[in-house]
PDB file of C-alpha atoms in Angstrom:
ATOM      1  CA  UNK E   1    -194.121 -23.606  -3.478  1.00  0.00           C
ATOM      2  CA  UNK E   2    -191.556 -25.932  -5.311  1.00  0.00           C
ATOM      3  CA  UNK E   3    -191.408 -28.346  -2.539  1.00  0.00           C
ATOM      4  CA  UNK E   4    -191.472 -31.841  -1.283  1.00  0.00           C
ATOM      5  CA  UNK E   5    -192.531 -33.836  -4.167  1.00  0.00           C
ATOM      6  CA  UNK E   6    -195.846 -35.334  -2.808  1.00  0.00           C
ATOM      7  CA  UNK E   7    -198.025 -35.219   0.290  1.00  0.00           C
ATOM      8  CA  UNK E   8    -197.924 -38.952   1.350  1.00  0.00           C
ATOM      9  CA  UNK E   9    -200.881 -39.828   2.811  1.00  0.00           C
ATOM     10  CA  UNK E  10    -200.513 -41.849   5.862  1.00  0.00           C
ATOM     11  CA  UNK E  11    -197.298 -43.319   4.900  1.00  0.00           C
ATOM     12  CA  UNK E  12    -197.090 -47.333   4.723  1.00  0.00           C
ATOM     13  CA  UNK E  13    -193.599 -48.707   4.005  1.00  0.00           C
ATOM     14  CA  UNK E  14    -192.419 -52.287   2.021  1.00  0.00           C
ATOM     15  CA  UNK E  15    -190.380 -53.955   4.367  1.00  0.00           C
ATOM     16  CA  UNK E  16    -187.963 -56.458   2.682  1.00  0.00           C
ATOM     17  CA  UNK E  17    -187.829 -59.036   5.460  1.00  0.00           C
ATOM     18  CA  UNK E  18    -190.224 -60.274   8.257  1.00  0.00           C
ATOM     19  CA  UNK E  19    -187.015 -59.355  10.495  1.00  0.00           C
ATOM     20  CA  UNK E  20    -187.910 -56.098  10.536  1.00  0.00           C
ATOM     21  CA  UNK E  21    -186.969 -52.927  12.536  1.00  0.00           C
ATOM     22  CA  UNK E  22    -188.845 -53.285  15.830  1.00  0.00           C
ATOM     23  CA  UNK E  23    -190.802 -49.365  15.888  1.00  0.00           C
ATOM     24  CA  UNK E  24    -191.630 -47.237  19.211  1.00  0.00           C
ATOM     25  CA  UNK E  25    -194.971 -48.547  20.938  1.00  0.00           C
ATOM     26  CA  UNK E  26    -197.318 -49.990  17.988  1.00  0.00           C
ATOM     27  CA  UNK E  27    -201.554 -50.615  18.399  1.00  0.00           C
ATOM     28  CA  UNK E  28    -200.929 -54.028  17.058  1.00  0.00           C
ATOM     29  CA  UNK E  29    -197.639 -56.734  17.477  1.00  0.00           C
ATOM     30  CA  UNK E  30    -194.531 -56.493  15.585  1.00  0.00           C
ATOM     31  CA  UNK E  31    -195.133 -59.688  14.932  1.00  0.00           C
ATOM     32  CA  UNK E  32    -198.009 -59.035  12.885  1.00  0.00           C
ATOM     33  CA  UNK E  33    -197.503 -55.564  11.214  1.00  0.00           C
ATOM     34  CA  UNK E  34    -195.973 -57.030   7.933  1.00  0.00           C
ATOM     35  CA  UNK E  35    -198.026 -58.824   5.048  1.00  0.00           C
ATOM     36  CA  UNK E  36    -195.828 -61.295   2.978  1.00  0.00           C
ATOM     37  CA  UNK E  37    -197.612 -60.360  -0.653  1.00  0.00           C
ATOM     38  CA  UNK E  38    -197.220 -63.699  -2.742  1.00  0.00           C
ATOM     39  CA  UNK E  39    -198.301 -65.100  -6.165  1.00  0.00           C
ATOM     40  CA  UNK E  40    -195.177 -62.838  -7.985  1.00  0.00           C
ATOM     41  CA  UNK E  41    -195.890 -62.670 -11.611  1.00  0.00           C
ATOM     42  CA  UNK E  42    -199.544 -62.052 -11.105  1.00  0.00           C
ATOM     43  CA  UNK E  43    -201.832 -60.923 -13.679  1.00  0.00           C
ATOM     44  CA  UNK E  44    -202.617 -56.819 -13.347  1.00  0.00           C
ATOM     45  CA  UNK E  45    -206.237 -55.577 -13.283  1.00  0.00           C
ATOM     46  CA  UNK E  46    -207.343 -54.329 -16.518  1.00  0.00           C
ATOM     47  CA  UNK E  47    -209.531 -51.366 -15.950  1.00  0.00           C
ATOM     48  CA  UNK E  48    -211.457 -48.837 -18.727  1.00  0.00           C
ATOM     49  CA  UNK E  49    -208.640 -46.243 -19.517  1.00  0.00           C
ATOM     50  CA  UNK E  50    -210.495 -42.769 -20.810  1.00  0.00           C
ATOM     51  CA  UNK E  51    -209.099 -41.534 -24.308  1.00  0.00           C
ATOM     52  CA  UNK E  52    -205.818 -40.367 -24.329  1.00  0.00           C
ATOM     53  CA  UNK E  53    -204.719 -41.982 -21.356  1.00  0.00           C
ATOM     54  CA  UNK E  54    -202.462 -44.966 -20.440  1.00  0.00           C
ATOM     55  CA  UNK E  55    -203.067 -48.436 -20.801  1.00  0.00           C
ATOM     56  CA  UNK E  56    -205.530 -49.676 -17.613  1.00  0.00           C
ATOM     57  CA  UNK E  57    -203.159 -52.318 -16.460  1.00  0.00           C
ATOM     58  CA  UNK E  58    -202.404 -52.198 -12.352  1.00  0.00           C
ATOM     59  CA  UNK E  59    -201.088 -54.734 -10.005  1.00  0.00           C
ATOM     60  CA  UNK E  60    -198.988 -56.987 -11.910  1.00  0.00           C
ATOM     61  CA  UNK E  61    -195.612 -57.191  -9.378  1.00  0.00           C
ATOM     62  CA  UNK E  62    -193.149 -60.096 -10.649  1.00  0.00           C
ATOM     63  CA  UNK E  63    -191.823 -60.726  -7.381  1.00  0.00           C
ATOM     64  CA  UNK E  64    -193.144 -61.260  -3.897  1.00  0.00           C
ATOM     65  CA  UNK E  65    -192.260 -58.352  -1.187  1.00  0.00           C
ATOM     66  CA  UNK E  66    -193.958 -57.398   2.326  1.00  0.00           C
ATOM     67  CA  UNK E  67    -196.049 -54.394   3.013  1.00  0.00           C
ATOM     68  CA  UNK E  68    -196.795 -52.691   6.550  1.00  0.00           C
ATOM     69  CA  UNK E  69    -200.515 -53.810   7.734  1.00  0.00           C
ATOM     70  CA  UNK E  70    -200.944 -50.222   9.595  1.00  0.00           C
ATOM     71  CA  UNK E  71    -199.318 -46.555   8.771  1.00  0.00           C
ATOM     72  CA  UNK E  72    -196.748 -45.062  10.089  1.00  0.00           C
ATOM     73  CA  UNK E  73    -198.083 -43.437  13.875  1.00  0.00           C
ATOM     74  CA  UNK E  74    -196.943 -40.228  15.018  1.00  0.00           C
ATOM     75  CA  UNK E  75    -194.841 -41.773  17.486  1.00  0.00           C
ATOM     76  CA  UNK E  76    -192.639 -43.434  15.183  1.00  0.00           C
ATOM     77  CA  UNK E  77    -192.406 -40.443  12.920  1.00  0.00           C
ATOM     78  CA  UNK E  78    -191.584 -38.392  15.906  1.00  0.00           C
ATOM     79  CA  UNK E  79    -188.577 -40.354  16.445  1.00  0.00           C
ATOM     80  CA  UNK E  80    -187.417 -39.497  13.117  1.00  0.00           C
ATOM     81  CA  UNK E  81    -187.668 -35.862  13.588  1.00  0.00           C
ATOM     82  CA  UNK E  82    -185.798 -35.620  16.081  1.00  0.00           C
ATOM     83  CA  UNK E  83    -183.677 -37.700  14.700  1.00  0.00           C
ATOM     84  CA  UNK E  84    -183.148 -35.660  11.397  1.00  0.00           C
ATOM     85  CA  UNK E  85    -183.409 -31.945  13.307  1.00  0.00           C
ATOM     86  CA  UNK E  86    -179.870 -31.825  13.364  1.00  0.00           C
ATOM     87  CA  UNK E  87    -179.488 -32.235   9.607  1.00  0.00           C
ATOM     88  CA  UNK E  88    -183.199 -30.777   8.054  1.00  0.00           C
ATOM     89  CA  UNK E  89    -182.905 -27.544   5.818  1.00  0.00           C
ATOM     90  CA  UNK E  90    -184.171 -24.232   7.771  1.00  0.00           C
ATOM     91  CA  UNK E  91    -186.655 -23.994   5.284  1.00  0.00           C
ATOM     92  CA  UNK E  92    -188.193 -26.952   6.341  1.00  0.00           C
ATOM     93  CA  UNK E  93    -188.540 -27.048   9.782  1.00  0.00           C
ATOM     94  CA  UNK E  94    -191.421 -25.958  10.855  1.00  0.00           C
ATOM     95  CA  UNK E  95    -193.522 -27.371   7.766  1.00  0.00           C
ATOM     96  CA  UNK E  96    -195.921 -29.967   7.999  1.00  0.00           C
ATOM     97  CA  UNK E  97    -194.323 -31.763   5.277  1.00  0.00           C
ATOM     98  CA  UNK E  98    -191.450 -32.582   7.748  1.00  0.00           C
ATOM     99  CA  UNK E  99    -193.276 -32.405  10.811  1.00  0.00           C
ATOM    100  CA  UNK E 100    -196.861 -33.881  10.183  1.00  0.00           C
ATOM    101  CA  UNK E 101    -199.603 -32.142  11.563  1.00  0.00           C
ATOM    102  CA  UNK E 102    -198.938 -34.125  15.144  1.00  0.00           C
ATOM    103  CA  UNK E 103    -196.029 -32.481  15.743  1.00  0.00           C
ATOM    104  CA  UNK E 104    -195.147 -28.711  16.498  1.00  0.00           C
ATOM    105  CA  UNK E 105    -191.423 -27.134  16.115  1.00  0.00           C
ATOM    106  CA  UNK E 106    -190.578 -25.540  19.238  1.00  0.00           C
ATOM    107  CA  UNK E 107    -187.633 -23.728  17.931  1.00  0.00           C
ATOM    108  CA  UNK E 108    -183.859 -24.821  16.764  1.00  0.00           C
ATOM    109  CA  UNK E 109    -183.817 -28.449  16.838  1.00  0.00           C
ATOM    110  CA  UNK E 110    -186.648 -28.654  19.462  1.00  0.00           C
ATOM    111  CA  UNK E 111    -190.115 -30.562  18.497  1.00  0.00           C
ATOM    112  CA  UNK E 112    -192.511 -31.723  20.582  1.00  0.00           C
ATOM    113  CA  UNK E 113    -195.952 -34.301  20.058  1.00  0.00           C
ATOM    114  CA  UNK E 114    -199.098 -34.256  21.682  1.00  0.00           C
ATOM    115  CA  UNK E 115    -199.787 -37.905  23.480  1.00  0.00           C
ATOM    116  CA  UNK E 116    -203.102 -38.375  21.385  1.00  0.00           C
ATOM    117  CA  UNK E 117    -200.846 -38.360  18.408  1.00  0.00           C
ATOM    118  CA  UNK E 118    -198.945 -41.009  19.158  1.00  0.00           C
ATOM    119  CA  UNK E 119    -200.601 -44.039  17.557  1.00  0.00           C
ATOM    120  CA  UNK E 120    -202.533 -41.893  14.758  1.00  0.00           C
ATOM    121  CA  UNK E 121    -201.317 -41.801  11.001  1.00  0.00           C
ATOM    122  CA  UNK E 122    -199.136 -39.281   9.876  1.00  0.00           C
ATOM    123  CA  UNK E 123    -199.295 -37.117   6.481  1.00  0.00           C
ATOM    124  CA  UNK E 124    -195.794 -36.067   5.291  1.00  0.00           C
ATOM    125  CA  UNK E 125    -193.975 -35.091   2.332  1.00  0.00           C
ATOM    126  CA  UNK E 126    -192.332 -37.892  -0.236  1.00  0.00           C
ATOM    127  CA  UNK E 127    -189.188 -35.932   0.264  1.00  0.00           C
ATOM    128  CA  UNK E 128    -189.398 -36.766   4.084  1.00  0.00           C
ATOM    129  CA  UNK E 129    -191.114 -40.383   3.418  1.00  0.00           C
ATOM    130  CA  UNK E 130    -188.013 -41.235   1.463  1.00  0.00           C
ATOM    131  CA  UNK E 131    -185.788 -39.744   3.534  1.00  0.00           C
ATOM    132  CA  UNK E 132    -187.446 -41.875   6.336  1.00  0.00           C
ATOM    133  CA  UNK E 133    -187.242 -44.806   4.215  1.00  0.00           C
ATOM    134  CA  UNK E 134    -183.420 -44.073   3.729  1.00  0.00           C
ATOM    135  CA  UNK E 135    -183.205 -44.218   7.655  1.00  0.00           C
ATOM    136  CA  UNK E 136    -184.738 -47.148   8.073  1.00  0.00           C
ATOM    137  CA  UNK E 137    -182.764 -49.303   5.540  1.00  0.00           C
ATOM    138  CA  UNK E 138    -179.551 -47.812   7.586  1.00  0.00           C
ATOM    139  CA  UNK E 139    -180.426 -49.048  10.800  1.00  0.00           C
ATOM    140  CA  UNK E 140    -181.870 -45.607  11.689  1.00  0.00           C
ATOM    141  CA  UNK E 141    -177.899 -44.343  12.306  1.00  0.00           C
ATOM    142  CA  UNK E 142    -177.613 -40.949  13.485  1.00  0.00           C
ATOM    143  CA  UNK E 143    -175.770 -39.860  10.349  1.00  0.00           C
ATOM    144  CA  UNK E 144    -176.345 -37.471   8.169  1.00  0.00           C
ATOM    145  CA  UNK E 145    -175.821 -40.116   5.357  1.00  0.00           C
ATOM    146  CA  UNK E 146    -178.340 -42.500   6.970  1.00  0.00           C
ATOM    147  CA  UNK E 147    -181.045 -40.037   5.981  1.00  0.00           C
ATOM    148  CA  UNK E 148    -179.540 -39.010   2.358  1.00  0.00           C
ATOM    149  CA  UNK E 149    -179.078 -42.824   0.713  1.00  0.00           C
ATOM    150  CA  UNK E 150    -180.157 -45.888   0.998  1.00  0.00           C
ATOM    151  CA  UNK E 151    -183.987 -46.412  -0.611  1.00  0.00           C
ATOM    152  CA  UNK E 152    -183.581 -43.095  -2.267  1.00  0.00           C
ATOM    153  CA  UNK E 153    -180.542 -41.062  -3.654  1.00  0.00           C
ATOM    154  CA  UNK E 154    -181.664 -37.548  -2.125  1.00  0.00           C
ATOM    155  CA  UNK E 155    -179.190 -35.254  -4.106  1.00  0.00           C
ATOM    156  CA  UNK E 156    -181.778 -35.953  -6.986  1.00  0.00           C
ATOM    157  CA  UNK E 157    -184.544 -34.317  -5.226  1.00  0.00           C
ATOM    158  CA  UNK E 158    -185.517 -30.963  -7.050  1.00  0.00           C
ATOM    159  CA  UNK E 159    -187.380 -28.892  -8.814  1.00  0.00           C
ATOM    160  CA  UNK E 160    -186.626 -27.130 -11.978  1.00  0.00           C
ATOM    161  CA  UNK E 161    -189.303 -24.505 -13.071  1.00  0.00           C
ATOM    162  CA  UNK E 162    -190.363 -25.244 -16.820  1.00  0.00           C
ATOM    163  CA  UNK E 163    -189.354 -29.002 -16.540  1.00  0.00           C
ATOM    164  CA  UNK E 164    -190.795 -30.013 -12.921  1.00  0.00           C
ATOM    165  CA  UNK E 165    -189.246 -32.745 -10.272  1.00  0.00           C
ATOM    166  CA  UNK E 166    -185.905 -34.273 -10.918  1.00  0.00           C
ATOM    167  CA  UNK E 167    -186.453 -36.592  -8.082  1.00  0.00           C
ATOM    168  CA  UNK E 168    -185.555 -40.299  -8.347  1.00  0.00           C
ATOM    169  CA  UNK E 169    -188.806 -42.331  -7.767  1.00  0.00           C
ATOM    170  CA  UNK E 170    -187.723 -45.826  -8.428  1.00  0.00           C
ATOM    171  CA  UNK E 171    -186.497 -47.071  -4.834  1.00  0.00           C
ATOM    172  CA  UNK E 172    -182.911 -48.747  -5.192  1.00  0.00           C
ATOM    173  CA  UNK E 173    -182.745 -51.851  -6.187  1.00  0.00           C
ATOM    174  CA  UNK E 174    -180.840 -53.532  -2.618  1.00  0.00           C
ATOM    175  CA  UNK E 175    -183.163 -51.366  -1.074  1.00  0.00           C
ATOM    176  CA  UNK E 176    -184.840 -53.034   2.475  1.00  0.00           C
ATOM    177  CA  UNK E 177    -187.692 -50.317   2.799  1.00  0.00           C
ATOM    178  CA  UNK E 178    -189.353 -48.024   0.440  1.00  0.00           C
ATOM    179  CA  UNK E 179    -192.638 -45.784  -0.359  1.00  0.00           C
ATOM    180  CA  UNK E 180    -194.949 -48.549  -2.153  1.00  0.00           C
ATOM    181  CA  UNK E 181    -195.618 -48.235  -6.059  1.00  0.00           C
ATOM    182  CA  UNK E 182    -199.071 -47.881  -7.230  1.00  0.00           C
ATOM    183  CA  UNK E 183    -198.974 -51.241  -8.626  1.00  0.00           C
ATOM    184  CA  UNK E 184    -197.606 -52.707  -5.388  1.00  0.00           C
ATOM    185  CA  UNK E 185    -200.286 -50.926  -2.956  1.00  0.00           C
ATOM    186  CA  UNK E 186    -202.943 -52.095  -5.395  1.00  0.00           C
ATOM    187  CA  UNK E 187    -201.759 -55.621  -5.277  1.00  0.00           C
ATOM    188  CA  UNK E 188    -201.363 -55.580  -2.017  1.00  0.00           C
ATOM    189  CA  UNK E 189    -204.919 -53.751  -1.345  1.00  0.00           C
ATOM    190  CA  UNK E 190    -207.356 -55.486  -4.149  1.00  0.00           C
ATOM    191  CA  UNK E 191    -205.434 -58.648  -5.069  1.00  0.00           C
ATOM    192  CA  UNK E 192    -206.607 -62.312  -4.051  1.00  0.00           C
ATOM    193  CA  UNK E 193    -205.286 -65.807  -5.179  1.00  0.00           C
ATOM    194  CA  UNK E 194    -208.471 -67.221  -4.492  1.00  0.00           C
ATOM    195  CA  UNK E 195    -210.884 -64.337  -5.433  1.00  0.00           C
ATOM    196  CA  UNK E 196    -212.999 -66.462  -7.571  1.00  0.00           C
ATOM    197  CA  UNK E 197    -212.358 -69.566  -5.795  1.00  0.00           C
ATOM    198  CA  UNK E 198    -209.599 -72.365  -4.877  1.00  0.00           C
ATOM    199  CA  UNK E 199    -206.606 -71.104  -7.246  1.00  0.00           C
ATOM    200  CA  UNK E 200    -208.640 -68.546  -9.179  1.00  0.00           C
ATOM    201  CA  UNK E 201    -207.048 -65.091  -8.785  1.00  0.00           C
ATOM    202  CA  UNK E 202    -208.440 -61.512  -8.891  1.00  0.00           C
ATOM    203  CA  UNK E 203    -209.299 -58.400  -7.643  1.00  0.00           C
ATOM    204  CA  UNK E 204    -212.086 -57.117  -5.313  1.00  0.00           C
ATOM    205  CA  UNK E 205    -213.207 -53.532  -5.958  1.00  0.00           C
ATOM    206  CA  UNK E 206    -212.744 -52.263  -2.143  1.00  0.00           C
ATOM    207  CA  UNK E 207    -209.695 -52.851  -0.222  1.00  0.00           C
ATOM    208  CA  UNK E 208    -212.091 -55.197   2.486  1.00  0.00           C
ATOM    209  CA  UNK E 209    -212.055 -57.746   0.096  1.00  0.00           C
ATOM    210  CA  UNK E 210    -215.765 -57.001  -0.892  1.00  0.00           C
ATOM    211  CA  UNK E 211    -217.609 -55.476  -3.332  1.00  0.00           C
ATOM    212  CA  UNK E 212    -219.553 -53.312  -0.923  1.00  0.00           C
ATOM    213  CA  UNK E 213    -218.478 -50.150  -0.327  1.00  0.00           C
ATOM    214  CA  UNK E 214    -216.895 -50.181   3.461  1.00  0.00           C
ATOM    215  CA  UNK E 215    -219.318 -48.412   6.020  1.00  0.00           C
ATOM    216  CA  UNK E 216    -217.624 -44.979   6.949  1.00  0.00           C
ATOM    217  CA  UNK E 217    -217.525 -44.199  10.873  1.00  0.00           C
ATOM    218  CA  UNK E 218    -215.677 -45.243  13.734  1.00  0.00           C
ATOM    219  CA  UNK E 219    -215.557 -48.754  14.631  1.00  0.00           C
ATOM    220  CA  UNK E 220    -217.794 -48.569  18.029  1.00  0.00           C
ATOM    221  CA  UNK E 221    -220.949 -47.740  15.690  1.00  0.00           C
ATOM    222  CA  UNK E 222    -220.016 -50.758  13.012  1.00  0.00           C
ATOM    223  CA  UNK E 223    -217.453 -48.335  10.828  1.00  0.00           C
ATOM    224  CA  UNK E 224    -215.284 -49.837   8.614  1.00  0.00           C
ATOM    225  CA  UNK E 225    -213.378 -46.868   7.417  1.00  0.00           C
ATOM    226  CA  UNK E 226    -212.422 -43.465   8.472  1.00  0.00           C
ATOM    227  CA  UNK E 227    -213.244 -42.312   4.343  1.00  0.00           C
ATOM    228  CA  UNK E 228    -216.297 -40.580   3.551  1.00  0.00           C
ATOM    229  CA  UNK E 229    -217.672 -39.966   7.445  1.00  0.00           C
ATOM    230  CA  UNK E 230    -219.408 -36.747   7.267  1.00  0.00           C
ATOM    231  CA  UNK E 231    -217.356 -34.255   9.214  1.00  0.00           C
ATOM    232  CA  UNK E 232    -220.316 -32.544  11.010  1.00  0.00           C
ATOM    233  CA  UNK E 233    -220.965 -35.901  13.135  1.00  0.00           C
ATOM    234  CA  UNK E 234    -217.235 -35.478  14.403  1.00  0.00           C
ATOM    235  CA  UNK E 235    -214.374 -38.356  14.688  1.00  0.00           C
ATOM    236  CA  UNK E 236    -214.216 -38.228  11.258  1.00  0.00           C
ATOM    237  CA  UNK E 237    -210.303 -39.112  12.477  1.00  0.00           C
ATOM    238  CA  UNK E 238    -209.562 -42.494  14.290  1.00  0.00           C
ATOM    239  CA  UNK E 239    -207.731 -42.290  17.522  1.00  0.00           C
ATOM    240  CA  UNK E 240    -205.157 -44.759  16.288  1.00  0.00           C
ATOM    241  CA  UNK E 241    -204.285 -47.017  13.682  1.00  0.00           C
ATOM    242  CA  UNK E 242    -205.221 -50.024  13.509  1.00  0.00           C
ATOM    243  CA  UNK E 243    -208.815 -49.475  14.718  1.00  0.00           C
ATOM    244  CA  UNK E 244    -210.665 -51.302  12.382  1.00  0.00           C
ATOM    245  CA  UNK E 245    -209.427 -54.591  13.500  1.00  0.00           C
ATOM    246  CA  UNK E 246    -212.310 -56.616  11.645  1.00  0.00           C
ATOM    247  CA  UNK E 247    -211.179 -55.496   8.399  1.00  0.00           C
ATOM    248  CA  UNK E 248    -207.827 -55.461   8.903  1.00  0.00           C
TER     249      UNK E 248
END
């Protein structure tokens, strides 16, 4: 259907300073959720673009912005919810890409969450991430102009058949949270001043910092990732974020 925009993986949000909004019950400290992502004006990785394609150039950010360590948990995105089922569109109430999968509409404005849920990453639409976004940057304000400005100007969000999504992707610029660009997750993800040595930036190939590909598997049998764990030996899905604490 023409719908939300994008299926946002496990949402992670930029906040804008370490002061940040202080979430529902988190796996790991406030203190320590946010990443202060330096070295602004670095150079981008230059990868082998196939014919016909853009320019391989990813990572260069020319300023210096914080990024969640962990995703958003289902107890966090439950708050919003039911914080936004007074205002949500019929049509999207009972849809995953409002919901998530951890949480079930009940009926009217009713939603409830299973307690497993609670500290596991959620998968929502980008109309919903943004709107969460927007929330955020207003002090989470039970408004229904909390949810519809802020990061994101909502009445852009559409879809026009022949032309496709009319949706403002560029976060504003006094924005305090926002959906991270490619080039800032990959900065954030791959990036290191010191990759080569003292002062000698770069990128590593896996998201570890390594050039081995992290072990997939939960973190009690020497996992390093939830990506790529065969599905017939089960828990392909960590209980909670955060679980991989030595690669964190």
């Amino acid at each position: 259907m023409a719908g939300s925009r994008a299926v946002i993986s496990m949402v992670c949000l930029i906040a804008a300073a370490l002061s940040a909004d202080c979430f529902a019950q988190h796996p790991i400290p406030e203190s320590e959720r946010w990443a202060t992502i330096t070295h602004a004006g670095n150079a981008p990785y230059v990868y082998d673009a196939t014919p016909g394609a853009p320019y391989g150039l990813l990572g260069g950010v020319d300023y210096e912005f914080q990024i969640s360590r962990t995703e958003v948990t289902g107890s966090e995105w439950f708050e919003f919810v039911q914080a936004y089922a007074p205002f949500v569109e019929p049509r999207f109430a009972d849809l995953t890409l409002f919901t998530s999968y951890s949480i079930n509409w009940t009926g009217g404005q009713n939603y409830s969450m299973h307690p497993a849920a609670a500290n596991r990453g959620v998968e929502v639409g980008w109309w919903f991430a943004a709107r969460y976004a927007n929330w955020l940057h207003n002090d989470k304000a039970l408004t229904p102009e909390a949810f519809e400005n802020g990061a994101y100007d909502t009445s852009t969000f559409g879809y026009v058949e022949g032309y496709g999504y009319t949706d403002q992707v560029a976060r504003n610029p006094d924005a305090k949270y926002w959906i991270p660009t490619l080039d800032e997750w990959i900065k954030s993800a791959h990036f290191d001043p010191n990759r080569y040595g003292p002062g000698q930036p770069g990128y590593w190939t896996y998201s570890t910092s390594s050039e081995e590909q992290p072990i997939g598997g939960p973190p009690e049998l020497g996992g390093q990732t939830s990506a790529g764990y065969p599905w017939s030996q089960g828990e392909y899905s960590i209980p909670e974020v955060a679980g991989y604490r030595d690669v964190m």
